[in-house]
Amino acid sequence: MAYVFLAIVGGIGTMVCFAIVILVLGRRKLRSPSYASYTSLCINGIFFGSLYLIPRYATDFSRNTPIICHILPRLGQALLLNVGLHVSFMTVERYVTIVYPFKYERFFTRGAVIITILVLWFLVVGLQMIISGIEYAQINQTVIDKCAYSRKLGNSSNLINAGFTVALSCLTFVILVYVYTRVLIIISQHHRKIRRHLTPSDADQKAVKTRKKAIIQAGLLFGIYLVFFLPFIIVTVLLPHLPFTQPLYYFYVHVLRNMAFIFPFIQPMLYLIFTANIRKELKRVLCSNTPKDTILISNSHTAFVTIEKTNINQSVNRPSLLRCTQTQI
């Protein structure tokens, strides 16, 4: 039942992320460096669902084919870590936007953002695939049951992967804590400045409202990371060293794992909700073919025909006809 659930999550998450990528790439206003990292995050969700969750949990092929059962879990691990790094980068990006708005365009140019995204992909996914390929070439000559070897938690390869996972997870955690703390400090300082004035200006009130919204969003993103992803990473690393108990194993497999595998699809949805420009473009796409638009178009044609008929009968002069036509159309 757990495998069916994860396969369904992979299918739905892949379709949602694919639709978001199409939306961002298809709207001219969203083709800017500030949305490149978000698009990359959604592409990571597409890969996680289509290349990991569905192949691994929808069929038995991935659990019985040596090279697949060796590389596929490492690919899934790399794509999970890639979500954390993307969230860290996007958090820093939003922090600079709020705190240093006039320096944002100088720091986050199109070239700088694309290079950073490529480095993140290579650091996590590319490097992991290269190491996994070299390792498989080595065990291919010496190990008979390669799938059993890959599942063994205590082998040297899995220990190295655990260390790699801990390092990147700690990096993500430190970045998120630092940014969230800095936002809290800045908002607190701004509040103290405003309290010194008996009548705060409209600009001050607007700044307070914006920064309160920013701290709520940052807190929610940080909380999602703490609840859905970090416990799974900690237990995964500590599980080989903990005494085996059935309740702990079931809690790890059925609760922590499922929550962590939903994490790559929650983040794109949260950023969709929090980003006003993406929401506006989505509303325009969804409302572009509504019956209301059809009625407006029909009324415009009706008005135009009426005006032309009036012009033929010469019941109005030419300037008034031109003004009326411009107004209706």
Tab-separated table of N, CA and C in Angstrom, residues 88-225:
chain	number	residue	atom	x	y	z
A	88	SER	N	17.497	26.861	-0.142
A	88	SER	CA	18.466	27.764	0.474
A	88	SER	C	18.798	28.928	-0.456
A	89	PHE	N	19.055	28.612	-1.723
A	89	PHE	CA	19.393	29.660	-2.687
A	89	PHE	C	18.233	30.629	-2.880
A	90	MET	N	17.015	30.109	-2.987
A	90	MET	CA	15.854	30.976	-3.181
A	90	MET	C	15.570	31.815	-1.936
A	91	THR	N	15.859	31.265	-0.746
A	91	THR	CA	15.687	32.024	0.483
A	91	THR	C	16.664	33.186	0.543
A	92	VAL	N	17.916	32.930	0.185
A	92	VAL	CA	18.916	33.997	0.136
A	92	VAL	C	18.519	35.045	-0.905
A	93	GLU	N	18.012	34.582	-2.031
A	93	GLU	CA	17.595	35.497	-3.094
A	93	GLU	C	16.487	36.425	-2.612
A	94	ARG	N	15.507	35.885	-1.908
A	94	ARG	CA	14.416	36.715	-1.402
A	94	ARG	C	14.901	37.635	-0.283
A	95	TYR	N	15.848	37.149	0.506
A	95	TYR	CA	16.406	37.981	1.567
A	95	TYR	C	17.088	39.220	0.980
A	96	VAL	N	17.874	39.032	-0.069
A	96	VAL	CA	18.545	40.161	-0.728
A	96	VAL	C	17.516	41.092	-1.350
A	97	THR	N	16.453	40.541	-1.906
A	97	THR	CA	15.409	41.366	-2.514
A	97	THR	C	14.767	42.297	-1.497
A	98	ILE	N	14.550	41.793	-0.288
A	98	ILE	CA	13.875	42.583	0.742
A	98	ILE	C	14.831	43.550	1.429
A	99	VAL	N	16.026	43.086	1.772
A	99	VAL	CA	16.957	43.887	2.568
A	99	VAL	C	17.780	44.834	1.693
A	100	TYR	N	18.210	44.346	0.522
A	100	TYR	CA	19.022	45.164	-0.389
A	100	TYR	C	18.358	45.228	-1.776
A	101	PRO	N	17.229	45.898	-1.872
A	101	PRO	CA	16.486	45.874	-3.155
A	101	PRO	C	17.239	46.514	-4.307
A	102	PHE	N	18.088	47.518	-4.011
A	102	PHE	CA	18.788	48.208	-5.093
A	102	PHE	C	20.043	47.462	-5.550
A	103	LYS	N	20.475	46.486	-4.774
A	103	LYS	CA	21.653	45.700	-5.144
A	103	LYS	C	21.286	44.355	-5.765
A	104	TYR	N	19.992	44.063	-5.780
A	104	TYR	CA	19.566	42.733	-6.244
A	104	TYR	C	19.965	42.506	-7.705
A	105	GLU	N	19.639	43.450	-8.568
A	105	GLU	CA	19.917	43.260	-9.993
A	105	GLU	C	21.417	43.178	-10.284
A	106	ARG	N	22.233	43.788	-9.427
A	106	ARG	CA	23.672	43.721	-9.627
A	106	ARG	C	24.230	42.359	-9.223
A	107	PHE	N	23.681	41.783	-8.159
A	107	PHE	CA	24.165	40.493	-7.675
A	107	PHE	C	23.573	39.325	-8.467
A	108	PHE	N	22.257	39.364	-8.691
A	108	PHE	CA	21.559	38.231	-9.301
A	108	PHE	C	21.279	38.529	-10.772
A	109	THR	N	22.319	38.569	-11.567
A	109	THR	CA	22.164	38.694	-13.008
A	109	THR	C	21.781	37.338	-13.600
A	110	ARG	N	21.384	37.377	-14.867
A	110	ARG	CA	20.979	36.127	-15.512
A	110	ARG	C	22.125	35.116	-15.539
A	111	GLY	N	23.314	35.570	-15.875
A	111	GLY	CA	24.452	34.660	-15.922
A	111	GLY	C	24.813	34.104	-14.559
A	112	ALA	N	24.788	34.955	-13.527
A	112	ALA	CA	25.127	34.495	-12.179
A	112	ALA	C	24.125	33.463	-11.670
A	113	VAL	N	22.842	33.690	-11.927
A	113	VAL	CA	21.815	32.750	-11.467
A	113	VAL	C	21.942	31.410	-12.188
A	114	ILE	N	22.135	31.439	-13.511
A	114	ILE	CA	22.251	30.187	-14.273
A	114	ILE	C	23.486	29.398	-13.845
A	115	ILE	N	24.620	30.089	-13.642
A	115	ILE	CA	25.837	29.397	-13.190
A	115	ILE	C	25.626	28.776	-11.813
A	116	THR	N	24.976	29.494	-10.912
A	116	THR	CA	24.702	28.956	-9.573
A	116	THR	C	23.820	27.716	-9.642
A	117	ILE	N	22.791	27.760	-10.476
A	117	ILE	CA	21.896	26.602	-10.613
A	117	ILE	C	22.648	25.399	-11.173
A	118	LEU	N	23.483	25.617	-12.181
A	118	LEU	CA	24.272	24.520	-12.754
A	118	LEU	C	25.237	23.932	-11.729
A	119	VAL	N	25.836	24.788	-10.899
A	119	VAL	CA	26.745	24.299	-9.856
A	119	VAL	C	25.979	23.445	-8.845
A	120	LEU	N	24.778	23.879	-8.470
A	120	LEU	CA	23.967	23.086	-7.538
A	120	LEU	C	23.639	21.712	-8.117
A	121	TRP	N	23.242	21.686	-9.378
A	121	TRP	CA	22.906	20.405	-10.012
A	121	TRP	C	24.132	19.491	-10.090
A	122	PHE	N	25.263	20.049	-10.448
A	122	PHE	CA	26.464	19.206	-10.548
A	122	PHE	C	26.932	18.754	-9.175
A	123	LEU	N	26.886	19.647	-8.195
A	123	LEU	CA	27.365	19.318	-6.856
A	123	LEU	C	26.587	18.169	-6.244
A	124	VAL	N	25.296	18.126	-6.496
A	124	VAL	CA	24.459	17.105	-5.858
A	124	VAL	C	24.180	15.935	-6.799
A	125	VAL	N	23.598	16.215	-7.956
A	125	VAL	CA	23.154	15.134	-8.837
A	125	VAL	C	24.299	14.618	-9.699
A	126	GLY	N	24.993	15.516	-10.377
A	126	GLY	CA	26.056	15.085	-11.275
A	126	GLY	C	27.163	14.340	-10.565
A	127	LEU	N	27.638	14.884	-9.455
A	127	LEU	CA	28.720	14.237	-8.700
A	127	LEU	C	28.276	12.900	-8.139
A	128	GLN	N	27.044	12.832	-7.675
A	128	GLN	CA	26.529	11.574	-7.133
A	128	GLN	C	26.440	10.498	-8.205
A	129	MET	N	25.999	10.865	-9.395
A	129	MET	CA	25.894	9.889	-10.470
A	129	MET	C	27.275	9.412	-10.933
A	130	ILE	N	28.240	10.313	-10.962
A	130	ILE	CA	29.602	9.912	-11.361
A	130	ILE	C	30.185	8.930	-10.342
A	131	ILE	N	30.038	9.247	-9.074
A	131	ILE	CA	30.570	8.361	-8.025
A	131	ILE	C	29.855	7.019	-8.041
A	132	SER	N	28.542	7.036	-8.219
A	132	SER	CA	27.780	5.780	-8.247
A	132	SER	C	28.177	4.920	-9.446
A	133	GLY	N	28.415	5.552	-10.589
A	133	GLY	CA	28.839	4.798	-11.769
A	133	GLY	C	30.204	4.162	-11.573
A	134	ILE	N	31.147	4.898	-10.988
A	134	ILE	CA	32.483	4.338	-10.718
A	134	ILE	C	32.391	3.192	-9.720
A	135	GLU	N	31.575	3.372	-8.706
A	135	GLU	CA	31.432	2.320	-7.693
A	135	GLU	C	30.801	1.062	-8.287
A	136	TYR	N	29.795	1.250	-9.127
A	136	TYR	CA	29.162	0.067	-9.732
A	136	TYR	C	30.142	-0.672	-10.636
A	137	ALA	N	30.972	0.054	-11.329
A	137	ALA	CA	31.984	-0.605	-12.171
A	137	ALA	C	32.948	-1.433	-11.335
A	138	GLN	N	33.204	-1.020	-10.101
A	138	GLN	CA	34.097	-1.771	-9.227
A	138	GLN	C	33.434	-3.015	-8.652
A	139	ILE	N	32.184	-2.867	-8.167
A	139	ILE	CA	31.525	-4.020	-7.551
A	139	ILE	C	30.983	-4.983	-8.604
A	140	ASN	N	30.895	-4.562	-9.840
A	140	ASN	CA	30.380	-5.428	-10.894
A	140	ASN	C	31.249	-6.663	-11.090
A	141	GLN	N	32.539	-6.530	-10.779
A	141	GLN	CA	33.476	-7.646	-10.966
A	141	GLN	C	33.625	-8.500	-9.712
A	142	THR	N	33.246	-7.991	-8.549
A	142	THR	CA	33.536	-8.693	-7.284
A	142	THR	C	32.297	-9.143	-6.520
A	143	VAL	N	31.167	-8.469	-6.695
A	143	VAL	CA	29.965	-8.763	-5.917
A	143	VAL	C	28.964	-9.488	-6.797
A	144	ILE	N	28.430	-10.606	-6.269
A	144	ILE	CA	27.459	-11.393	-7.039
A	144	ILE	C	26.076	-10.763	-6.957
A	145	ASP	N	25.557	-10.633	-5.730
A	145	ASP	CA	24.234	-10.043	-5.539
A	145	ASP	C	24.403	-8.545	-5.319
A	146	LYS	N	24.379	-7.811	-6.392
A	146	LYS	CA	24.653	-6.377	-6.324
A	146	LYS	C	23.528	-5.612	-5.652
A	147	CYS	N	22.280	-6.040	-5.833
A	147	CYS	CA	21.159	-5.354	-5.205
A	147	CYS	C	21.215	-5.494	-3.689
A	148	ALA	N	21.557	-6.692	-3.201
A	148	ALA	CA	21.690	-6.889	-1.752
A	148	ALA	C	22.827	-6.041	-1.197
A	149	TYR	N	23.919	-5.931	-1.948
A	149	TYR	CA	25.034	-5.103	-1.511
A	149	TYR	C	24.626	-3.629	-1.442
A	150	SER	N	23.857	-3.177	-2.402
A	150	SER	CA	23.449	-1.777	-2.430
A	150	SER	C	22.491	-1.450	-1.298
A	151	ARG	N	21.675	-2.429	-0.869
A	151	ARG	CA	20.719	-2.179	0.206
A	151	ARG	C	21.365	-2.253	1.582
A	152	LYS	N	22.547	-2.813	1.689
A	152	LYS	CA	23.204	-2.975	2.978
A	152	LYS	C	23.635	-1.615	3.508
A	153	LEU	N	23.127	-1.262	4.686
A	153	LEU	CA	23.357	0.073	5.207
A	153	LEU	C	24.792	0.289	5.666
A	154	GLY	N	25.490	-0.792	6.025
A	154	GLY	CA	26.800	-0.627	6.625
A	154	GLY	C	27.965	-0.640	5.661
A	155	ASN	N	27.726	-0.773	4.360
A	155	ASN	CA	28.872	-0.808	3.450
A	155	ASN	C	29.479	0.583	3.300
A	156	SER	N	30.695	0.622	2.789
A	156	SER	CA	31.451	1.872	2.735
A	156	SER	C	30.768	2.914	1.852
A	157	SER	N	30.146	2.467	0.770
A	157	SER	CA	29.492	3.409	-0.137
A	157	SER	C	28.357	4.143	0.552
A	158	ASN	N	27.519	3.399	1.271
A	158	ASN	CA	26.400	4.034	1.948
A	158	ASN	C	26.863	4.928	3.093
A	159	LEU	N	27.954	4.575	3.729
A	159	LEU	CA	28.496	5.438	4.779
A	159	LEU	C	29.005	6.757	4.205
A	160	ILE	N	29.664	6.684	3.042
A	160	ILE	CA	30.124	7.911	2.381
A	160	ILE	C	28.930	8.765	1.969
A	161	ASN	N	27.900	8.121	1.424
A	161	ASN	CA	26.693	8.859	1.046
A	161	ASN	C	26.026	9.499	2.258
A	162	ALA	N	26.063	8.796	3.388
A	162	ALA	CA	25.487	9.357	4.616
A	162	ALA	C	26.243	10.609	5.046
A	163	GLY	N	27.574	10.559	4.980
A	163	GLY	CA	28.356	11.744	5.316
A	163	GLY	C	28.094	12.902	4.366
A	164	PHE	N	27.988	12.586	3.095
A	164	PHE	CA	27.681	13.601	2.091
A	164	PHE	C	26.308	14.223	2.358
A	165	THR	N	25.343	13.394	2.728
A	165	THR	CA	23.998	13.867	3.027
A	165	THR	C	23.987	14.768	4.248
A	166	VAL	N	24.714	14.366	5.279
A	166	VAL	CA	24.771	15.172	6.503
A	166	VAL	C	25.392	16.535	6.222
A	167	ALA	N	26.468	16.563	5.440
A	167	ALA	CA	27.152	17.830	5.147
A	167	ALA	C	26.230	18.803	4.412
A	168	LEU	N	25.558	18.332	3.364
A	168	LEU	CA	24.676	19.220	2.595
A	168	LEU	C	23.431	19.609	3.400
A	169	SER	N	22.914	18.698	4.207
A	169	SER	CA	21.750	19.016	5.036
A	169	SER	C	22.104	20.058	6.092
A	170	CYS	N	23.294	19.934	6.683
A	170	CYS	CA	23.742	20.934	7.654
A	170	CYS	C	23.930	22.298	6.991
A	171	LEU	N	24.457	22.307	5.763
A	171	LEU	CA	24.618	23.561	5.027
A	171	LEU	C	23.272	24.227	4.790
A	172	THR	N	22.296	23.443	4.361
A	172	THR	CA	20.949	23.981	4.142
A	172	THR	C	20.359	24.508	5.440
A	173	PHE	N	20.512	23.753	6.513
A	173	PHE	CA	19.956	24.138	7.814
A	173	PHE	C	20.575	25.446	8.299
A	174	VAL	N	21.890	25.574	8.184
A	174	VAL	CA	22.578	26.782	8.641
A	174	VAL	C	22.124	27.997	7.845
A	175	ILE	N	22.002	27.857	6.531
A	175	ILE	CA	21.577	28.982	5.690
A	175	ILE	C	20.169	29.433	6.056
A	176	LEU	N	19.255	28.478	6.224
A	176	LEU	CA	17.876	28.829	6.553
A	176	LEU	C	17.785	29.489	7.932
A	177	VAL	N	18.519	28.965	8.911
A	177	VAL	CA	18.499	29.558	10.250
A	177	VAL	C	19.066	30.970	10.222
A	178	TYR	N	20.172	31.154	9.502
A	178	TYR	CA	20.797	32.473	9.433
A	178	TYR	C	19.861	33.495	8.787
A	179	VAL	N	19.277	33.136	7.657
A	179	VAL	CA	18.401	34.076	6.953
A	179	VAL	C	17.174	34.407	7.800
A	180	TYR	N	16.575	33.399	8.412
A	180	TYR	CA	15.381	33.635	9.226
A	180	TYR	C	15.714	34.507	10.430
A	181	THR	N	16.868	34.284	11.053
A	181	THR	CA	17.286	35.105	12.191
A	181	THR	C	17.543	36.540	11.773
A	182	ARG	N	18.183	36.732	10.617
A	182	ARG	CA	18.452	38.070	10.118
A	182	ARG	C	17.158	38.827	9.826
A	183	VAL	N	16.192	38.131	9.259
A	183	VAL	CA	14.905	38.783	8.982
A	183	VAL	C	14.239	39.216	10.285
A	184	LEU	N	14.291	38.369	11.312
A	184	LEU	CA	13.718	38.723	12.612
A	184	LEU	C	14.395	39.960	13.205
A	185	ILE	N	15.719	40.002	13.121
A	185	ILE	CA	16.461	41.139	13.669
A	185	ILE	C	16.120	42.429	12.930
A	186	ILE	N	16.068	42.357	11.601
A	186	ILE	CA	15.772	43.556	10.812
A	186	ILE	C	14.371	44.078	11.104
A	187	ILE	N	13.404	43.189	11.202
A	187	ILE	CA	12.030	43.626	11.488
A	187	ILE	C	11.942	44.214	12.890
A	188	SER	N	12.649	43.625	13.849
A	188	SER	CA	12.644	44.160	15.207
A	188	SER	C	13.247	45.563	15.247
A	189	GLN	N	14.357	45.769	14.556
A	189	GLN	CA	14.974	47.098	14.501
A	189	GLN	C	14.056	48.109	13.835
A	190	HIS	N	13.386	47.685	12.775
A	190	HIS	CA	12.483	48.597	12.075
A	190	HIS	C	11.301	48.973	12.956
A	191	HIS	N	10.801	48.036	13.737
A	191	HIS	CA	9.698	48.339	14.652
A	191	HIS	C	10.120	49.371	15.694
A	192	ARG	N	11.325	49.235	16.209
A	192	ARG	CA	11.797	50.191	17.210
A	192	ARG	C	11.917	51.598	16.622
A	193	LYS	N	12.364	51.683	15.370
A	193	LYS	CA	12.455	52.992	14.731
A	193	LYS	C	11.087	53.619	14.539
A	194	ILE	N	10.122	52.788	14.184
A	194	ILE	CA	8.772	53.318	13.939
A	194	ILE	C	8.124	53.782	15.240
A	195	ARG	N	8.382	53.073	16.350
A	195	ARG	CA	7.788	53.452	17.634
A	195	ARG	C	8.268	54.821	18.110
A	196	ARG	N	9.431	55.250	17.628
A	196	ARG	CA	9.930	56.567	18.027
A	196	ARG	C	9.104	57.691	17.414
A	197	HIS	N	8.399	57.410	16.339
A	197	HIS	CA	7.552	58.412	15.703
A	197	HIS	C	6.107	58.225	16.190
A	198	LEU	N	5.487	59.307	16.571
A	198	LEU	CA	4.111	59.214	17.067
A	198	LEU	C	3.143	58.840	15.955
A	199	THR	N	3.377	59.365	14.782
A	199	THR	CA	2.512	59.072	13.638
A	199	THR	C	3.362	58.502	12.505
A	200	PRO	N	3.474	57.185	12.402
A	200	PRO	CA	4.279	56.598	11.322
A	200	PRO	C	3.667	56.903	9.964
A	201	SER	N	4.518	57.111	9.002
A	201	SER	CA	4.082	57.432	7.645
A	201	SER	C	3.486	56.204	6.961
A	202	ASP	N	2.840	56.448	5.829
A	202	ASP	CA	2.277	55.332	5.060
A	202	ASP	C	3.369	54.406	4.546
A	203	ALA	N	4.524	54.985	4.192
A	203	ALA	CA	5.633	54.153	3.714
A	203	ALA	C	6.135	53.228	4.811
A	204	ASP	N	6.206	53.748	6.064
A	204	ASP	CA	6.644	52.904	7.179
A	204	ASP	C	5.652	51.777	7.438
A	205	GLN	N	4.369	52.101	7.409
A	205	GLN	CA	3.358	51.066	7.629
A	205	GLN	C	3.387	50.010	6.537
A	206	LYS	N	3.607	50.453	5.300
A	206	LYS	CA	3.698	49.494	4.193
A	206	LYS	C	4.930	48.605	4.336
A	207	ALA	N	6.051	49.189	4.759
A	207	ALA	CA	7.270	48.401	4.953
A	207	ALA	C	7.087	47.370	6.063
A	208	VAL	N	6.425	47.769	7.145
A	208	VAL	CA	6.172	46.824	8.239
A	208	VAL	C	5.291	45.672	7.768
A	209	LYS	N	4.265	46.001	7.002
A	209	LYS	CA	3.363	44.961	6.488
A	209	LYS	C	4.102	43.998	5.565
A	210	THR	N	4.954	44.553	4.684
A	210	THR	CA	5.711	43.705	3.760
A	210	THR	C	6.659	42.787	4.497
A	211	ARG	N	7.344	43.309	5.490
A	211	ARG	CA	8.320	42.507	6.203
A	211	ARG	C	7.655	41.486	7.128
A	212	LYS	N	6.489	41.820	7.660
A	212	LYS	CA	5.739	40.824	8.421
A	212	LYS	C	5.338	39.659	7.528
A	213	LYS	N	4.904	39.984	6.322
A	213	LYS	CA	4.553	38.938	5.365
A	213	LYS	C	5.773	38.092	5.017
A	214	ALA	N	6.922	38.748	4.865
A	214	ALA	CA	8.154	38.019	4.545
A	214	ALA	C	8.555	37.071	5.667
A	215	ILE	N	8.407	37.502	6.906
A	215	ILE	CA	8.807	36.650	8.021
A	215	ILE	C	7.857	35.463	8.176
A	216	ILE	N	6.579	35.673	7.879
A	216	ILE	CA	5.636	34.553	7.930
A	216	ILE	C	5.969	33.527	6.856
A	217	GLN	N	6.256	34.017	5.653
A	217	GLN	CA	6.602	33.106	4.562
A	217	GLN	C	7.897	32.357	4.856
A	218	ALA	N	8.914	33.085	5.318
A	218	ALA	CA	10.187	32.430	5.632
A	218	ALA	C	10.022	31.421	6.760
A	219	GLY	N	9.222	31.773	7.760
A	219	GLY	CA	8.981	30.844	8.855
A	219	GLY	C	8.256	29.585	8.414
A	220	LEU	N	7.291	29.747	7.508
A	220	LEU	CA	6.562	28.580	7.017
A	220	LEU	C	7.463	27.669	6.185
A	221	LEU	N	8.280	28.264	5.310
A	221	LEU	CA	9.210	27.464	4.508
A	221	LEU	C	10.215	26.739	5.388
A	222	PHE	N	10.706	27.431	6.396
A	222	PHE	CA	11.653	26.822	7.324
A	222	PHE	C	10.972	25.713	8.130
A	223	GLY	N	9.726	25.953	8.552
A	223	GLY	CA	9.002	24.935	9.309
A	223	GLY	C	8.719	23.688	8.483
A	224	ILE	N	8.376	23.873	7.206
A	224	ILE	CA	8.158	22.720	6.321
A	224	ILE	C	9.436	21.896	6.194
A	225	TYR	N	10.564	22.578	6.083
A	225	TYR	CA	11.847	21.876	5.995
A	225	TYR	C	12.124	21.090	7.276
